[in-house]
Amino acid sequence: MKILGIESSCDETACAVVEDGRKVLSNVIATSLEEHKLYGGVVPEIASRRHAESISAVVKEALEQADCSLDDIDAIAVTYAPGLIGALLVGVNFAKGLALSANKPLVPVHHLRGHIASNYISSDIEPPFLCLVVSGGHSHIVAVNSYTDFEIIGKTRDDAAGEALDKAGRTMGLEYPGGVSIDKISRQGDENAYKFPHPRVNGCPYDFSFSGLKTAVINTVHNAQQKGERINIPNLAASFQKSVVDCLMNNVENVIVEKNFKKLVIAGGVSANSKLREEAKRLCDKRGVTLYLPELKYCGDNAAMIASQGYYEFLSGAVADESLNAYATMPIDENYKTI
Ligand code: KG4
Ligand code: ZN
């Protein structure tokens, strides 16, 4: 079964054709990132306009590269939540038009479920497994009970890991996205040079909090500026990255031990982080757990992951009609049919 996936939740306009959820026939991405770099973050209106301009060409290109016509496609999957609403609406409306004109089923896909599915195209993993989903807007520890049954075990109370990295990067004067810049510059730094607090969260023992950590790094930079002191940015970046990764891994380790998971999957843009990948491997070796990481090209936003998850959503019966809407927020454990 061939699924055409469309993704437009942030600054990537993407389309892919994936066969049976696992085999990528094409994966085309256009991005407006360079424009957003000028502003130090994604400007929603610019992202929406670029989606509107490039989506037709991106979809045509994905069909061409897959050597397919619309007739060969069995269903159209589209990210409908969560994300920037104006950006999502471009993809959702395009997918609706396409599904209507070609008379194909329309399958709504949750963006974070898509990130998890990036592992289905990178390895032969099947649920159940434990997953750490870390993106620019979300940090979740999720039990993936089946392809379409998700249970949130822990989540961030405030900033997402990617968001904290991006804001810290901006304060350090690094290029957007800060997560990518911090990963690069940290390789030349001493991660033990600065000590940051390890925030404790009351209530759910598996929840995260990154805002205190983010404020600590911002204060470090501002204090140094006020005193006219120079900061060693590679050292600061490496120390901050270590603290973020330690927080993520501490909670994941507790879940693995207490709930006896044997497979750990990492997903989302931050899963590209070299320190996180290294520490996840160390943890899994120590605990006798098998680790699955997406290939680097599928860590960031792409449509192959949407087409992959779309395949499983379609098999489970999640098909939308022409009234499908986009949503800026949506819990990962909410199924489309229950809205
Ligand atoms: O999943 P994603 O591409 O978009 C969202 O769904 O949000 O994630 C983007 C986030 C950004 O915060 C970016 O800084 C972070 O992923 N990111 C990284 C790396 N690559 C992307 N963070 C740390 N290290 C990286 N190598
Ligand atoms: Zn994403």
mmCIF file of C-alpha atoms and ligand atoms in Angstrom:
data_model
loop_
_atom_site.group_PDB
_atom_site.id
_atom_site.type_symbol
_atom_site.label_atom_id
_atom_site.label_comp_id
_atom_site.label_asym_id
_atom_site.label_seq_id
_atom_site.Cartn_x
_atom_site.Cartn_y
_atom_site.Cartn_z
ATOM 1 C CA MET A 1 0.000 0.000 0.000
ATOM 2 C CA LYS A 2 1.422 3.399 -0.992
ATOM 3 C CA ILE A 3 0.751 6.417 1.218
ATOM 4 C CA LEU A 4 1.512 9.987 0.210
ATOM 5 C CA GLY A 5 2.396 12.037 3.299
ATOM 6 C CA ILE A 6 2.309 15.809 3.688
ATOM 7 C CA GLU A 7 3.986 17.741 6.514
ATOM 8 C CA SER A 8 3.824 21.516 7.106
ATOM 9 C CA SER A 9 3.632 21.981 10.896
ATOM 10 C CA CYS A 10 6.619 24.328 11.206
ATOM 11 C CA ASP A 11 9.140 25.604 8.642
ATOM 12 C CA GLU A 12 9.529 22.482 6.487
ATOM 13 C CA THR A 13 7.186 21.903 3.546
ATOM 14 C CA ALA A 14 7.518 18.180 2.947
ATOM 15 C CA CYS A 15 5.973 15.408 0.908
ATOM 16 C CA ALA A 16 6.912 11.723 0.691
ATOM 17 C CA VAL A 17 5.639 8.457 -0.689
ATOM 18 C CA VAL A 18 6.100 5.434 1.599
ATOM 19 C CA GLU A 19 5.139 1.836 0.893
ATOM 20 C CA ASP A 20 3.582 -0.298 3.639
ATOM 21 C CA GLY A 21 4.745 2.082 6.349
ATOM 22 C CA ARG A 22 8.402 1.161 5.995
ATOM 23 C CA LYS A 23 9.833 1.616 2.510
ATOM 24 C CA VAL A 24 10.552 5.214 1.520
ATOM 25 C CA LEU A 25 10.010 5.727 -2.228
ATOM 26 C CA SER A 26 10.573 9.484 -2.082
ATOM 27 C CA ASN A 27 11.147 12.141 0.566
ATOM 28 C CA VAL A 28 11.165 15.786 -0.551
ATOM 29 C CA ILE A 29 11.696 18.716 1.819
ATOM 30 C CA ALA A 30 11.680 22.469 1.149
ATOM 31 C CA THR A 31 12.547 24.672 4.095
ATOM 32 C CA SER A 32 12.286 28.362 4.937
ATOM 33 C CA LEU A 33 14.886 28.005 7.735
ATOM 34 C CA GLU A 34 17.384 30.453 6.212
ATOM 35 C CA GLU A 35 14.802 33.248 6.364
ATOM 36 C CA HIS A 36 13.921 32.496 9.997
ATOM 37 C CA LYS A 37 17.601 32.607 10.981
ATOM 38 C CA LEU A 38 17.485 36.378 10.375
ATOM 39 C CA TYR A 39 14.943 36.663 13.217
ATOM 40 C CA GLY A 40 16.457 34.110 15.595
ATOM 41 C CA GLY A 41 13.363 31.881 15.472
ATOM 42 C CA VAL A 42 10.523 30.736 13.231
ATOM 43 C CA VAL A 43 8.248 33.604 12.123
ATOM 44 C CA PRO A 44 4.833 31.915 11.709
ATOM 45 C CA GLU A 45 3.523 34.110 8.919
ATOM 46 C CA ILE A 46 6.663 33.700 6.828
ATOM 47 C CA ALA A 47 6.482 29.921 7.333
ATOM 48 C CA SER A 48 2.812 29.823 6.210
ATOM 49 C CA ARG A 49 3.497 31.889 3.096
ATOM 50 C CA ARG A 50 6.465 29.736 2.080
ATOM 51 C CA HIS A 51 4.314 26.592 2.523
ATOM 52 C CA ALA A 52 1.652 28.092 0.261
ATOM 53 C CA GLU A 53 4.276 28.896 -2.368
ATOM 54 C CA SER A 54 6.116 25.603 -2.422
ATOM 55 C CA ILE A 55 3.618 22.877 -1.515
ATOM 56 C CA SER A 56 2.412 22.099 -5.067
ATOM 57 C CA ALA A 57 5.944 21.725 -6.420
ATOM 58 C CA VAL A 58 7.032 19.634 -3.426
ATOM 59 C CA VAL A 59 4.117 17.218 -3.848
ATOM 60 C CA LYS A 60 4.711 16.913 -7.617
ATOM 61 C CA GLU A 61 8.395 16.258 -7.002
ATOM 62 C CA ALA A 62 7.639 13.556 -4.397
ATOM 63 C CA LEU A 63 5.330 11.743 -6.832
ATOM 64 C CA GLU A 64 7.911 12.031 -9.614
ATOM 65 C CA GLN A 65 10.791 10.752 -7.482
ATOM 66 C CA ALA A 66 8.652 7.814 -6.351
ATOM 67 C CA ASP A 67 7.866 7.141 -10.002
ATOM 68 C CA CYS A 68 4.157 7.317 -9.162
ATOM 69 C CA SER A 69 1.064 9.101 -10.319
ATOM 70 C CA LEU A 70 -1.794 9.965 -7.971
ATOM 71 C CA ASP A 71 -3.592 6.859 -9.280
ATOM 72 C CA ASP A 72 -0.917 4.675 -7.633
ATOM 73 C CA ILE A 73 -1.498 6.267 -4.215
ATOM 74 C CA ASP A 74 -3.818 4.460 -1.779
ATOM 75 C CA ALA A 75 -4.291 7.239 0.787
ATOM 76 C CA ILE A 76 -3.173 10.776 1.609
ATOM 77 C CA ALA A 77 -1.796 11.339 5.101
ATOM 78 C CA VAL A 78 -1.336 14.805 6.525
ATOM 79 C CA THR A 79 -0.067 16.350 9.756
ATOM 80 C CA TYR A 80 -3.110 17.993 11.337
ATOM 81 C CA ALA A 81 -1.695 18.726 14.833
ATOM 82 C CA PRO A 82 0.193 19.990 16.779
ATOM 83 C CA GLY A 83 2.156 22.901 15.301
ATOM 84 C CA LEU A 84 1.888 26.461 13.996
ATOM 85 C CA ILE A 85 -1.756 26.798 13.055
ATOM 86 C CA GLY A 86 -1.268 28.851 9.884
ATOM 87 C CA ALA A 87 1.432 26.456 8.720
ATOM 88 C CA LEU A 88 -0.655 23.351 9.473
ATOM 89 C CA LEU A 89 -3.656 24.764 7.650
ATOM 90 C CA VAL A 90 -1.721 25.008 4.377
ATOM 91 C CA GLY A 91 -0.863 21.290 4.448
ATOM 92 C CA VAL A 92 -4.291 20.202 5.666
ATOM 93 C CA ASN A 93 -6.126 22.196 3.031
ATOM 94 C CA PHE A 94 -3.834 21.022 0.267
ATOM 95 C CA ALA A 95 -4.275 17.396 1.373
ATOM 96 C CA LYS A 96 -8.053 17.828 1.512
ATOM 97 C CA GLY A 97 -8.137 19.223 -2.019
ATOM 98 C CA LEU A 98 -5.914 16.427 -3.277
ATOM 99 C CA ALA A 99 -7.940 13.707 -1.550
ATOM 100 C CA LEU A 100 -11.198 15.171 -2.839
ATOM 101 C CA SER A 101 -10.052 15.585 -6.431
ATOM 102 C CA ALA A 102 -8.354 12.180 -6.636
ATOM 103 C CA ASN A 103 -11.047 10.456 -4.567
ATOM 104 C CA LYS A 104 -8.567 9.046 -2.031
ATOM 105 C CA PRO A 105 -8.965 8.485 1.714
ATOM 106 C CA LEU A 106 -7.603 11.321 3.888
ATOM 107 C CA VAL A 107 -5.667 10.234 6.983
ATOM 108 C CA PRO A 108 -4.938 12.746 9.779
ATOM 109 C CA VAL A 109 -1.589 12.201 11.502
ATOM 110 C CA HIS A 110 -0.356 13.610 14.816
ATOM 111 C CA HIS A 111 3.075 15.184 14.285
ATOM 112 C CA LEU A 112 4.702 13.505 17.305
ATOM 113 C CA ARG A 113 3.321 10.099 16.321
ATOM 114 C CA GLY A 114 5.017 10.811 12.992
ATOM 115 C CA HIS A 115 8.339 11.479 14.726
ATOM 116 C CA ILE A 116 8.033 8.130 16.498
ATOM 117 C CA ALA A 117 7.326 6.463 13.125
ATOM 118 C CA SER A 118 10.633 7.805 11.753
ATOM 119 C CA ASN A 119 12.024 4.746 13.541
ATOM 120 C CA TYR A 120 9.833 2.392 11.494
ATOM 121 C CA ILE A 121 11.620 3.554 8.355
ATOM 122 C CA SER A 122 15.044 3.404 10.005
ATOM 123 C CA SER A 123 14.772 -0.071 11.586
ATOM 124 C CA ASP A 124 12.448 -3.059 11.926
ATOM 125 C CA ILE A 125 11.194 -2.061 15.404
ATOM 126 C CA GLU A 126 7.589 -2.859 16.269
ATOM 127 C CA PRO A 127 5.555 -1.761 19.323
ATOM 128 C CA PRO A 128 5.390 -2.156 22.265
ATOM 129 C CA PHE A 129 8.351 -0.007 23.305
ATOM 130 C CA LEU A 130 9.278 3.024 25.391
ATOM 131 C CA CYS A 131 9.887 6.252 23.495
ATOM 132 C CA LEU A 132 11.515 9.554 24.402
ATOM 133 C CA VAL A 133 10.062 12.175 22.035
ATOM 134 C CA VAL A 134 12.098 15.376 22.074
ATOM 135 C CA SER A 135 11.348 18.141 19.597
ATOM 136 C CA GLY A 136 11.268 21.923 19.496
ATOM 137 C CA GLY A 137 7.847 22.050 21.128
ATOM 138 C CA HIS A 138 7.541 18.805 23.100
ATOM 139 C CA SER A 139 9.401 16.532 25.511
ATOM 140 C CA HIS A 140 7.501 13.345 26.314
ATOM 141 C CA ILE A 141 8.230 9.898 27.640
ATOM 142 C CA VAL A 142 5.627 7.706 25.972
ATOM 143 C CA ALA A 143 4.716 4.030 26.184
ATOM 144 C CA VAL A 144 3.942 3.041 22.599
ATOM 145 C CA ASN A 145 1.617 0.102 23.258
ATOM 146 C CA SER A 146 0.712 -0.367 19.606
ATOM 147 C CA TYR A 147 1.073 1.668 16.404
ATOM 148 C CA THR A 148 -1.920 3.768 17.431
ATOM 149 C CA ASP A 149 -2.091 3.363 21.221
ATOM 150 C CA PHE A 150 0.063 5.824 23.162
ATOM 151 C CA GLU A 151 0.328 6.400 26.906
ATOM 152 C CA ILE A 152 2.091 9.470 28.279
ATOM 153 C CA ILE A 153 4.350 8.483 31.178
ATOM 154 C CA GLY A 154 6.140 11.802 31.654
ATOM 155 C CA LYS A 155 6.284 15.204 30.007
ATOM 156 C CA THR A 156 7.751 18.655 30.405
ATOM 157 C CA ARG A 157 5.974 21.024 32.765
ATOM 158 C CA ASP A 158 7.296 24.078 30.928
ATOM 159 C CA ASP A 159 9.820 24.391 28.084
ATOM 160 C CA ALA A 160 10.586 21.536 25.725
ATOM 161 C CA ALA A 161 14.207 20.362 25.556
ATOM 162 C CA GLY A 162 14.598 21.747 22.018
ATOM 163 C CA GLU A 163 13.057 25.063 23.029
ATOM 164 C CA ALA A 164 15.464 25.369 26.003
ATOM 165 C CA LEU A 165 18.432 24.579 23.734
ATOM 166 C CA ASP A 166 17.241 27.122 21.156
ATOM 167 C CA LYS A 167 16.762 29.888 23.731
ATOM 168 C CA ALA A 168 20.082 29.140 25.440
ATOM 169 C CA GLY A 169 21.791 29.155 22.032
ATOM 170 C CA ARG A 170 20.300 32.543 21.242
ATOM 171 C CA THR A 171 21.554 33.977 24.567
ATOM 172 C CA MET A 172 25.022 32.612 23.777
ATOM 173 C CA GLY A 173 24.900 34.456 20.426
ATOM 174 C CA LEU A 174 24.761 31.245 18.377
ATOM 175 C CA GLU A 175 22.929 30.786 15.099
ATOM 176 C CA TYR A 176 19.312 29.513 15.085
ATOM 177 C CA PRO A 177 18.428 26.747 15.707
ATOM 178 C CA GLY A 178 20.363 26.827 18.954
ATOM 179 C CA GLY A 179 20.097 23.057 19.460
ATOM 180 C CA VAL A 180 22.087 22.394 16.307
ATOM 181 C CA SER A 181 24.645 25.128 17.103
ATOM 182 C CA ILE A 182 25.087 23.938 20.697
ATOM 183 C CA ASP A 183 25.634 20.366 19.517
ATOM 184 C CA LYS A 184 28.361 21.547 17.102
ATOM 185 C CA ILE A 185 30.202 23.966 19.375
ATOM 186 C CA SER A 186 30.032 21.645 22.397
ATOM 187 C CA ARG A 187 32.497 19.290 20.728
ATOM 188 C CA GLN A 188 35.243 21.821 21.486
ATOM 189 C CA GLY A 189 34.056 22.497 25.046
ATOM 190 C CA ASP A 190 34.485 21.079 28.558
ATOM 191 C CA GLU A 191 31.084 19.855 29.723
ATOM 192 C CA ASN A 192 32.131 19.985 33.373
ATOM 193 C CA ALA A 193 33.189 23.651 33.270
ATOM 194 C CA TYR A 194 29.828 24.975 34.536
ATOM 195 C CA LYS A 195 27.462 23.391 37.018
ATOM 196 C CA PHE A 196 23.721 23.777 36.444
ATOM 197 C CA PRO A 197 20.877 22.771 38.783
ATOM 198 C CA HIS A 198 19.108 19.477 38.192
ATOM 199 C CA PRO A 199 15.497 20.583 38.630
ATOM 200 C CA ARG A 200 13.197 18.455 40.734
ATOM 201 C CA VAL A 201 9.536 18.257 39.790
ATOM 202 C CA ASN A 202 6.836 17.624 42.377
ATOM 203 C CA GLY A 203 4.113 15.132 41.533
ATOM 204 C CA CYS A 204 4.824 12.863 38.576
ATOM 205 C CA PRO A 205 8.378 11.559 39.070
ATOM 206 C CA TYR A 206 8.907 11.192 35.318
ATOM 207 C CA ASP A 207 8.048 14.802 34.364
ATOM 208 C CA PHE A 208 10.707 17.266 33.227
ATOM 209 C CA SER A 209 11.276 20.969 33.800
ATOM 210 C CA PHE A 210 13.734 22.912 31.668
ATOM 211 C CA SER A 211 12.823 26.532 32.340
ATOM 212 C CA GLY A 212 14.981 26.778 35.496
ATOM 213 C CA LEU A 213 17.946 25.381 33.614
ATOM 214 C CA LYS A 214 17.353 27.811 30.764
ATOM 215 C CA THR A 215 17.134 30.751 33.195
ATOM 216 C CA ALA A 216 20.366 29.619 34.879
ATOM 217 C CA VAL A 217 22.286 29.748 31.610
ATOM 218 C CA ILE A 218 20.745 33.097 30.653
ATOM 219 C CA ASN A 219 21.731 34.500 34.082
ATOM 220 C CA THR A 220 25.270 33.180 33.677
ATOM 221 C CA VAL A 221 25.631 35.053 30.379
ATOM 222 C CA HIS A 222 24.027 38.271 31.647
ATOM 223 C CA ASN A 223 26.065 38.310 34.884
ATOM 224 C CA ALA A 224 29.277 37.916 32.917
ATOM 225 C CA GLN A 225 28.219 40.703 30.526
ATOM 226 C CA GLN A 226 27.473 43.052 33.424
ATOM 227 C CA LYS A 227 30.882 42.375 34.982
ATOM 228 C CA GLY A 228 32.622 42.696 31.623
ATOM 229 C CA GLU A 229 33.857 39.095 31.893
ATOM 230 C CA ARG A 230 34.364 36.909 28.855
ATOM 231 C CA ILE A 231 32.520 33.620 28.667
ATOM 232 C CA ASN A 232 33.945 30.502 27.129
ATOM 233 C CA ILE A 233 30.971 29.670 24.889
ATOM 234 C CA PRO A 234 32.042 26.106 23.950
ATOM 235 C CA ASN A 235 32.385 25.285 27.675
ATOM 236 C CA LEU A 236 29.031 26.884 28.517
ATOM 237 C CA ALA A 237 27.288 25.169 25.606
ATOM 238 C CA ALA A 238 28.767 21.763 26.461
ATOM 239 C CA SER A 239 27.836 22.123 30.152
ATOM 240 C CA PHE A 240 24.277 23.168 29.331
ATOM 241 C CA GLN A 241 23.856 20.379 26.782
ATOM 242 C CA LYS A 242 25.113 17.876 29.361
ATOM 243 C CA SER A 243 22.557 19.113 31.928
ATOM 244 C CA VAL A 244 19.663 18.844 29.455
ATOM 245 C CA VAL A 245 20.712 15.347 28.381
ATOM 246 C CA ASP A 246 21.241 14.258 32.020
ATOM 247 C CA CYS A 247 17.693 15.389 32.899
ATOM 248 C CA LEU A 248 16.229 13.465 29.962
ATOM 249 C CA MET A 249 18.251 10.333 30.619
ATOM 250 C CA ASN A 250 17.645 10.293 34.405
ATOM 251 C CA ASN A 251 13.901 10.085 33.926
ATOM 252 C CA VAL A 252 14.138 7.604 31.063
ATOM 253 C CA GLU A 253 16.354 5.382 33.208
ATOM 254 C CA ASN A 254 13.874 5.503 36.088
ATOM 255 C CA VAL A 255 11.025 4.493 33.763
ATOM 256 C CA ILE A 256 13.066 1.662 32.225
ATOM 257 C CA VAL A 257 13.959 0.284 35.649
ATOM 258 C CA GLU A 258 10.565 0.724 37.291
ATOM 259 C CA LYS A 259 8.423 -0.379 34.369
ATOM 260 C CA ASN A 260 10.823 -2.960 32.938
ATOM 261 C CA PHE A 261 10.980 -1.817 29.292
ATOM 262 C CA LYS A 262 13.374 -3.730 27.044
ATOM 263 C CA LYS A 263 13.284 -1.452 23.986
ATOM 264 C CA LEU A 264 14.005 2.286 23.960
ATOM 265 C CA VAL A 265 13.270 4.508 20.962
ATOM 266 C CA ILE A 266 14.263 8.166 20.631
ATOM 267 C CA ALA A 267 12.438 10.513 18.249
ATOM 268 C CA GLY A 268 12.037 14.209 17.367
ATOM 269 C CA GLY A 269 14.471 16.883 16.187
ATOM 270 C CA VAL A 270 16.608 16.688 19.354
ATOM 271 C CA SER A 271 17.197 12.963 18.690
ATOM 272 C CA ALA A 272 19.891 14.183 16.241
ATOM 273 C CA ASN A 273 21.910 15.447 19.217
ATOM 274 C CA SER A 274 25.235 13.636 19.435
ATOM 275 C CA LYS A 275 25.463 13.787 23.246
ATOM 276 C CA LEU A 276 21.914 12.451 23.631
ATOM 277 C CA ARG A 277 22.620 9.594 21.199
ATOM 278 C CA GLU A 278 25.841 8.756 23.065
ATOM 279 C CA GLU A 279 24.237 8.817 26.520
ATOM 280 C CA ALA A 280 21.201 6.832 25.357
ATOM 281 C CA LYS A 281 23.560 4.136 24.089
ATOM 282 C CA ARG A 282 25.470 4.147 27.374
ATOM 283 C CA LEU A 283 22.229 3.833 29.363
ATOM 284 C CA CYS A 284 20.874 1.016 27.193
ATOM 285 C CA ASP A 285 24.159 -0.926 27.377
ATOM 286 C CA LYS A 286 24.111 -0.568 31.169
ATOM 287 C CA ARG A 287 20.483 -1.677 31.510
ATOM 288 C CA GLY A 288 20.433 -4.421 28.844
ATOM 289 C CA VAL A 289 17.917 -2.496 26.725
ATOM 290 C CA THR A 290 17.910 -2.368 22.898
ATOM 291 C CA LEU A 291 18.218 1.183 21.583
ATOM 292 C CA TYR A 292 16.620 2.448 18.359
ATOM 293 C CA LEU A 293 17.528 5.836 16.902
ATOM 294 C CA PRO A 294 16.184 7.393 13.705
ATOM 295 C CA GLU A 295 18.689 7.938 10.905
ATOM 296 C CA LEU A 296 19.882 11.548 11.057
ATOM 297 C CA LYS A 297 17.984 12.449 7.875
ATOM 298 C CA TYR A 298 14.690 11.425 9.529
ATOM 299 C CA CYS A 299 15.272 13.162 12.923
ATOM 300 C CA GLY A 300 14.010 16.571 11.824
ATOM 301 C CA ASP A 301 10.620 17.293 10.290
ATOM 302 C CA ASN A 302 9.930 15.266 7.153
ATOM 303 C CA ALA A 303 6.929 13.702 5.439
ATOM 304 C CA ALA A 304 8.241 10.131 5.213
ATOM 305 C CA MET A 305 7.511 9.779 8.938
ATOM 306 C CA ILE A 306 3.985 11.143 8.365
ATOM 307 C CA ALA A 307 3.333 8.695 5.522
ATOM 308 C CA SER A 308 4.700 5.866 7.678
ATOM 309 C CA GLN A 309 2.458 6.667 10.647
ATOM 310 C CA GLY A 310 -0.363 7.412 8.186
ATOM 311 C CA TYR A 311 -0.187 3.804 6.992
ATOM 312 C CA TYR A 312 -0.781 2.485 10.523
ATOM 313 C CA GLU A 313 -3.455 5.090 11.259
ATOM 314 C CA PHE A 314 -5.223 4.104 8.024
ATOM 315 C CA LEU A 315 -5.111 0.407 8.955
ATOM 316 C CA SER A 316 -6.651 1.320 12.325
ATOM 317 C CA GLY A 317 -9.517 3.114 10.533
ATOM 318 C CA ALA A 318 -8.585 6.742 11.197
ATOM 319 C CA VAL A 319 -9.976 8.395 8.078
ATOM 320 C CA ALA A 320 -11.158 12.013 8.040
ATOM 321 C CA ASP A 321 -13.870 13.633 5.954
ATOM 322 C CA GLU A 322 -13.658 16.998 4.195
ATOM 323 C CA SER A 323 -14.349 18.866 7.435
ATOM 324 C CA LEU A 324 -10.883 17.985 8.791
ATOM 325 C CA ASN A 325 -9.368 20.922 10.685
ATOM 326 C CA ALA A 326 -5.871 21.688 11.985
ATOM 327 C CA TYR A 327 -5.070 22.104 15.702
ATOM 328 C CA ALA A 328 -2.168 23.968 17.295
ATOM 329 C CA THR A 329 -2.226 21.628 20.291
ATOM 330 C CA MET A 330 -3.359 18.035 20.608
ATOM 331 C CA PRO A 331 -2.340 15.338 23.106
ATOM 332 C CA ILE A 332 -0.479 12.425 21.518
ATOM 333 C CA ASP A 333 -2.777 9.885 23.179
ATOM 334 C CA GLU A 334 -5.942 11.316 21.615
ATOM 335 C CA ASN A 335 -7.143 9.319 18.609
ATOM 336 C CA TYR A 336 -8.695 11.167 15.679
ATOM 337 C CA LYS A 337 -12.033 9.392 15.973
ATOM 338 C CA THR A 338 -12.526 10.508 19.559
ATOM 339 C CA ILE A 339 -12.380 14.282 18.820
HETATM 340 O O1 KG4 B 1 11.186 17.903 15.503
HETATM 341 P P1 KG4 B 1 11.727 19.210 15.069
HETATM 342 O O2 KG4 B 1 12.517 19.257 13.775
HETATM 343 O O3 KG4 B 1 10.593 20.269 14.985
HETATM 344 C C1 KG4 B 1 9.542 20.253 15.921
HETATM 345 O O4 KG4 B 1 8.646 19.407 15.780
HETATM 346 O O5 KG4 B 1 9.644 21.075 16.870
HETATM 347 O O6 KG4 B 1 12.644 19.728 16.245
HETATM 348 C C2 KG4 B 1 13.299 20.941 16.183
HETATM 349 C C3 KG4 B 1 14.177 21.054 17.401
HETATM 350 C C4 KG4 B 1 14.802 22.423 17.542
HETATM 351 O O7 KG4 B 1 14.630 22.859 18.874
HETATM 352 C C5 KG4 B 1 16.272 22.163 17.244
HETATM 353 O O8 KG4 B 1 17.160 23.028 17.922
HETATM 354 C C6 KG4 B 1 16.419 20.749 17.729
HETATM 355 O O9 KG4 B 1 15.246 20.104 17.335
HETATM 356 N N1 KG4 B 1 17.591 20.059 17.150
HETATM 357 C C7 KG4 B 1 18.667 19.704 17.880
HETATM 358 C C8 KG4 B 1 19.583 19.120 16.972
HETATM 359 N N2 KG4 B 1 19.013 19.136 15.733
HETATM 360 C C9 KG4 B 1 17.785 19.721 15.863
HETATM 361 N N3 KG4 B 1 18.927 19.839 19.188
HETATM 362 C C10 KG4 B 1 20.103 19.380 19.614
HETATM 363 N N4 KG4 B 1 21.037 18.815 18.825
HETATM 364 C C11 KG4 B 1 20.817 18.661 17.502
HETATM 365 N N5 KG4 B 1 21.737 18.094 16.741
HETATM 366 ZN ZN ZN B 2 8.868 17.926 14.554
#
